[in-house]
mmCIF file of C-alpha atoms in Angstrom:
data_model
loop_
_atom_site.group_PDB
_atom_site.id
_atom_site.type_symbol
_atom_site.label_atom_id
_atom_site.label_comp_id
_atom_site.label_asym_id
_atom_site.label_seq_id
_atom_site.Cartn_x
_atom_site.Cartn_y
_atom_site.Cartn_z
ATOM 1 C CA UNK A 1 57.921 -44.592 25.737
ATOM 2 C CA UNK A 2 59.616 -46.984 28.154
ATOM 3 C CA UNK A 3 57.776 -49.988 29.466
ATOM 4 C CA UNK A 4 58.349 -52.024 32.572
ATOM 5 C CA UNK A 5 58.258 -55.775 33.208
ATOM 6 C CA UNK A 6 54.461 -55.723 33.434
ATOM 7 C CA UNK A 7 54.305 -54.306 29.901
ATOM 8 C CA UNK A 8 52.616 -51.029 30.833
ATOM 9 C CA UNK A 9 53.622 -47.399 30.616
ATOM 10 C CA UNK A 10 55.939 -45.868 33.194
ATOM 11 C CA UNK A 11 54.124 -42.537 33.013
ATOM 12 C CA UNK A 12 51.913 -43.137 36.040
ATOM 13 C CA UNK A 13 54.767 -44.551 38.086
ATOM 14 C CA UNK A 14 57.024 -41.642 37.172
ATOM 15 C CA UNK A 15 54.333 -39.078 37.897
ATOM 16 C CA UNK A 16 53.454 -40.525 41.320
ATOM 17 C CA UNK A 17 57.069 -40.827 42.401
ATOM 18 C CA UNK A 18 57.885 -37.282 41.307
ATOM 19 C CA UNK A 19 54.760 -35.798 42.933
ATOM 20 C CA UNK A 20 55.330 -37.581 46.226
ATOM 21 C CA UNK A 21 58.975 -36.469 46.287
ATOM 22 C CA UNK A 22 58.177 -32.825 45.579
ATOM 23 C CA UNK A 23 55.280 -32.667 48.053
ATOM 24 C CA UNK A 24 57.172 -34.356 50.893
ATOM 25 C CA UNK A 25 60.063 -32.001 50.141
ATOM 26 C CA UNK A 26 57.749 -29.003 50.439
ATOM 27 C CA UNK A 27 56.476 -30.229 53.801
ATOM 28 C CA UNK A 28 59.997 -30.930 55.079
ATOM 29 C CA UNK A 29 60.951 -27.405 54.047
ATOM 30 C CA UNK A 30 57.960 -25.862 55.791
ATOM 31 C CA UNK A 31 58.656 -27.677 59.045
ATOM 32 C CA UNK A 32 62.374 -26.849 58.778
ATOM 33 C CA UNK A 33 61.622 -23.150 58.234
ATOM 34 C CA UNK A 34 59.580 -23.107 61.438
ATOM 35 C CA UNK A 35 62.407 -24.892 63.301
ATOM 36 C CA UNK A 36 65.214 -22.592 62.254
ATOM 37 C CA UNK A 37 63.565 -19.208 61.854
ATOM 38 C CA UNK A 38 59.921 -18.767 62.779
ATOM 39 C CA UNK A 39 59.861 -20.342 66.233
ATOM 40 C CA UNK A 40 63.281 -19.057 67.388
ATOM 41 C CA UNK A 41 62.331 -15.599 66.130
ATOM 42 C CA UNK A 42 59.029 -15.633 67.980
ATOM 43 C CA UNK A 43 60.730 -16.895 71.143
ATOM 44 C CA UNK A 44 62.796 -13.688 71.204
ATOM 45 C CA UNK A 45 59.675 -11.564 71.554
ATOM 46 C CA UNK A 46 57.045 -11.190 74.234
ATOM 47 C CA UNK A 47 54.214 -13.664 74.891
ATOM 48 C CA UNK A 48 51.486 -11.488 73.386
ATOM 49 C CA UNK A 49 53.371 -11.226 70.100
ATOM 50 C CA UNK A 50 54.020 -14.980 70.192
ATOM 51 C CA UNK A 51 50.334 -15.809 70.697
ATOM 52 C CA UNK A 52 49.136 -13.329 68.077
ATOM 53 C CA UNK A 53 51.651 -14.495 65.490
ATOM 54 C CA UNK A 54 50.955 -18.198 66.043
ATOM 55 C CA UNK A 55 47.202 -17.619 65.953
ATOM 56 C CA UNK A 56 47.653 -15.785 62.651
ATOM 57 C CA UNK A 57 49.981 -18.444 61.178
ATOM 58 C CA UNK A 58 47.589 -21.211 62.144
ATOM 59 C CA UNK A 59 44.539 -19.392 60.782
ATOM 60 C CA UNK A 60 46.286 -18.801 57.455
ATOM 61 C CA UNK A 61 47.460 -22.415 57.190
ATOM 62 C CA UNK A 62 44.084 -23.850 58.282
ATOM 63 C CA UNK A 63 42.262 -21.800 55.669
ATOM 64 C CA UNK A 64 44.694 -22.534 52.850
ATOM 65 C CA UNK A 65 43.410 -25.119 50.386
ATOM 66 C CA UNK A 66 46.762 -25.424 48.661
ATOM 67 C CA UNK A 67 48.482 -26.265 51.953
ATOM 68 C CA UNK A 68 45.786 -28.820 52.803
ATOM 69 C CA UNK A 69 46.123 -30.431 49.402
ATOM 70 C CA UNK A 70 49.920 -30.679 49.613
ATOM 71 C CA UNK A 71 49.705 -31.944 53.201
ATOM 72 C CA UNK A 72 47.386 -34.844 52.325
ATOM 73 C CA UNK A 73 48.344 -35.621 48.723
ATOM 74 C CA UNK A 74 51.980 -36.153 49.778
ATOM 75 C CA UNK A 75 50.873 -39.294 51.614
ATOM 76 C CA UNK A 76 48.400 -40.432 48.971
ATOM 77 C CA UNK A 77 50.922 -40.062 46.145
ATOM 78 C CA UNK A 78 53.617 -41.920 48.086
ATOM 79 C CA UNK A 79 51.267 -44.766 49.008
ATOM 80 C CA UNK A 80 49.981 -45.031 45.435
ATOM 81 C CA UNK A 81 53.539 -44.951 44.104
ATOM 82 C CA UNK A 82 54.579 -47.765 46.440
ATOM 83 C CA UNK A 83 51.604 -49.863 45.286
ATOM 84 C CA UNK A 84 52.327 -49.243 41.593
ATOM 85 C CA UNK A 85 56.012 -50.062 42.009
ATOM 86 C CA UNK A 86 55.221 -53.237 43.910
ATOM 87 C CA UNK A 87 52.734 -54.397 41.255
ATOM 88 C CA UNK A 88 55.256 -53.695 38.516
ATOM 89 C CA UNK A 89 57.850 -55.868 40.200
ATOM 90 C CA UNK A 90 60.176 -53.076 41.267
ATOM 91 C CA UNK A 91 60.293 -54.266 44.861
ATOM 92 C CA UNK A 92 63.360 -52.211 45.836
ATOM 93 C CA UNK A 93 61.673 -49.002 44.715
ATOM 94 C CA UNK A 94 58.430 -50.032 46.399
ATOM 95 C CA UNK A 95 60.164 -50.665 49.729
ATOM 96 C CA UNK A 96 61.788 -47.205 49.769
ATOM 97 C CA UNK A 97 58.599 -45.428 48.710
ATOM 98 C CA UNK A 98 56.614 -47.469 51.233
ATOM 99 C CA UNK A 99 59.062 -46.464 53.951
ATOM 100 C CA UNK A 100 58.638 -42.822 52.941
ATOM 101 C CA UNK A 101 54.858 -43.175 53.096
ATOM 102 C CA UNK A 102 55.073 -44.762 56.553
ATOM 103 C CA UNK A 103 57.368 -42.014 57.845
ATOM 104 C CA UNK A 104 55.089 -39.327 56.447
ATOM 105 C CA UNK A 105 52.042 -41.055 57.963
ATOM 106 C CA UNK A 106 53.708 -40.669 61.370
ATOM 107 C CA UNK A 107 54.066 -36.943 60.596
ATOM 108 C CA UNK A 108 50.318 -36.741 59.956
ATOM 109 C CA UNK A 109 49.528 -38.638 63.162
ATOM 110 C CA UNK A 110 51.736 -36.293 65.211
ATOM 111 C CA UNK A 111 50.175 -33.276 63.524
ATOM 112 C CA UNK A 112 46.606 -34.395 64.178
ATOM 113 C CA UNK A 113 47.189 -35.656 67.725
ATOM 114 C CA UNK A 114 49.623 -33.045 69.086
ATOM 115 C CA UNK A 115 50.177 -29.950 66.965
ATOM 116 C CA UNK A 116 46.619 -29.244 65.835
ATOM 117 C CA UNK A 117 45.134 -29.650 69.339
ATOM 118 C CA UNK A 118 47.789 -27.226 70.646
ATOM 119 C CA UNK A 119 46.978 -24.822 67.815
ATOM 120 C CA UNK A 120 43.313 -25.052 68.781
ATOM 121 C CA UNK A 121 44.094 -24.352 72.434
ATOM 122 C CA UNK A 122 46.046 -21.295 71.403
ATOM 123 C CA UNK A 123 43.189 -20.131 69.162
ATOM 124 C CA UNK A 124 40.695 -20.682 71.993
ATOM 125 C CA UNK A 125 42.783 -18.458 74.269
ATOM 126 C CA UNK A 126 41.283 -15.524 72.389
ATOM 127 C CA UNK A 127 42.635 -12.059 71.857
ATOM 128 C CA UNK A 128 46.273 -11.976 72.961
ATOM 129 C CA UNK A 129 45.973 -8.351 74.061
ATOM 130 C CA UNK A 130 43.460 -9.435 76.721
ATOM 131 C CA UNK A 131 45.363 -12.466 78.015
ATOM 132 C CA UNK A 132 46.712 -12.387 81.545
ATOM 133 C CA UNK A 133 47.713 -16.043 81.942
ATOM 134 C CA UNK A 134 50.405 -17.042 79.487
ATOM 135 C CA UNK A 135 51.011 -20.567 80.815
ATOM 136 C CA UNK A 136 49.626 -21.824 77.503
ATOM 137 C CA UNK A 137 52.643 -20.259 75.761
ATOM 138 C CA UNK A 138 55.118 -22.285 77.829
ATOM 139 C CA UNK A 139 53.194 -25.487 77.101
ATOM 140 C CA UNK A 140 52.976 -24.565 73.445
ATOM 141 C CA UNK A 141 56.660 -23.688 73.166
ATOM 142 C CA UNK A 142 57.784 -26.875 74.864
ATOM 143 C CA UNK A 143 55.539 -29.422 73.177
ATOM 144 C CA UNK A 144 54.745 -27.852 69.802
ATOM 145 C CA UNK A 145 58.333 -26.893 69.057
ATOM 146 C CA UNK A 146 59.636 -30.349 70.025
ATOM 147 C CA UNK A 147 57.080 -32.192 67.909
ATOM 148 C CA UNK A 148 57.778 -29.878 64.992
ATOM 149 C CA UNK A 149 61.452 -30.859 65.137
ATOM 150 C CA UNK A 150 60.340 -34.490 65.093
ATOM 151 C CA UNK A 151 58.098 -33.787 62.086
ATOM 152 C CA UNK A 152 61.037 -32.141 60.320
ATOM 153 C CA UNK A 153 63.272 -35.144 60.965
ATOM 154 C CA UNK A 154 60.596 -37.602 59.830
ATOM 155 C CA UNK A 155 59.863 -35.613 56.657
ATOM 156 C CA UNK A 156 63.563 -35.377 55.920
ATOM 157 C CA UNK A 157 63.907 -39.126 56.379
ATOM 158 C CA UNK A 158 60.897 -39.654 54.087
ATOM 159 C CA UNK A 159 62.453 -37.346 51.508
ATOM 160 C CA UNK A 160 65.717 -39.279 51.740
ATOM 161 C CA UNK A 161 63.838 -42.546 51.183
ATOM 162 C CA UNK A 162 62.102 -41.030 48.148
ATOM 163 C CA UNK A 163 65.453 -39.854 46.791
ATOM 164 C CA UNK A 164 66.768 -43.406 47.097
ATOM 165 C CA UNK A 165 63.619 -44.689 45.382
ATOM 166 C CA UNK A 166 64.210 -42.249 42.518
ATOM 167 C CA UNK A 167 67.743 -43.586 42.049
ATOM 168 C CA UNK A 168 66.516 -47.177 42.011
ATOM 169 C CA UNK A 169 63.631 -46.265 39.732
ATOM 170 C CA UNK A 170 66.031 -44.614 37.299
ATOM 171 C CA UNK A 171 68.205 -47.705 37.221
ATOM 172 C CA UNK A 172 65.207 -50.019 36.760
ATOM 173 C CA UNK A 173 63.674 -48.034 33.929
ATOM 174 C CA UNK A 174 66.948 -47.371 32.098
ATOM 175 C CA UNK A 175 67.232 -51.013 31.102
#
């Protein structure tokens, strides 16, 4: 088993860095899939289909414990990894993982302040077959889609930072 400059095992550090990388990657992929397929596909249909589909997507995601766990643990694992790397004297790794955690935190802030409230408004609109005013769809399309692109870019940047941290970590622990 390899040890670092602090004399402890690298197992925890390795585990946290790998988990944060995989989970941020999953979130980047989810946001990207919405950007390039789900939202453009829904935009080709009528408003009722759009509302119904988005209400269903949001209900499934909101009620999915696995999604919730991945969504939150991505940040926790990255922050913990940055702290462990910093304490072990691997400052370069810690900086990149810390940057990833900060970028992902912005994703969470955007999600909780913009996307979730819009999802809730759409849910509160009720049964799409009974809607007559679809102005909520235009607002949703404009704001939600734009912030999702931003979330995708931020997650991708966080994933890139984690990839760089993995390279530096590999170099530091190979000694």
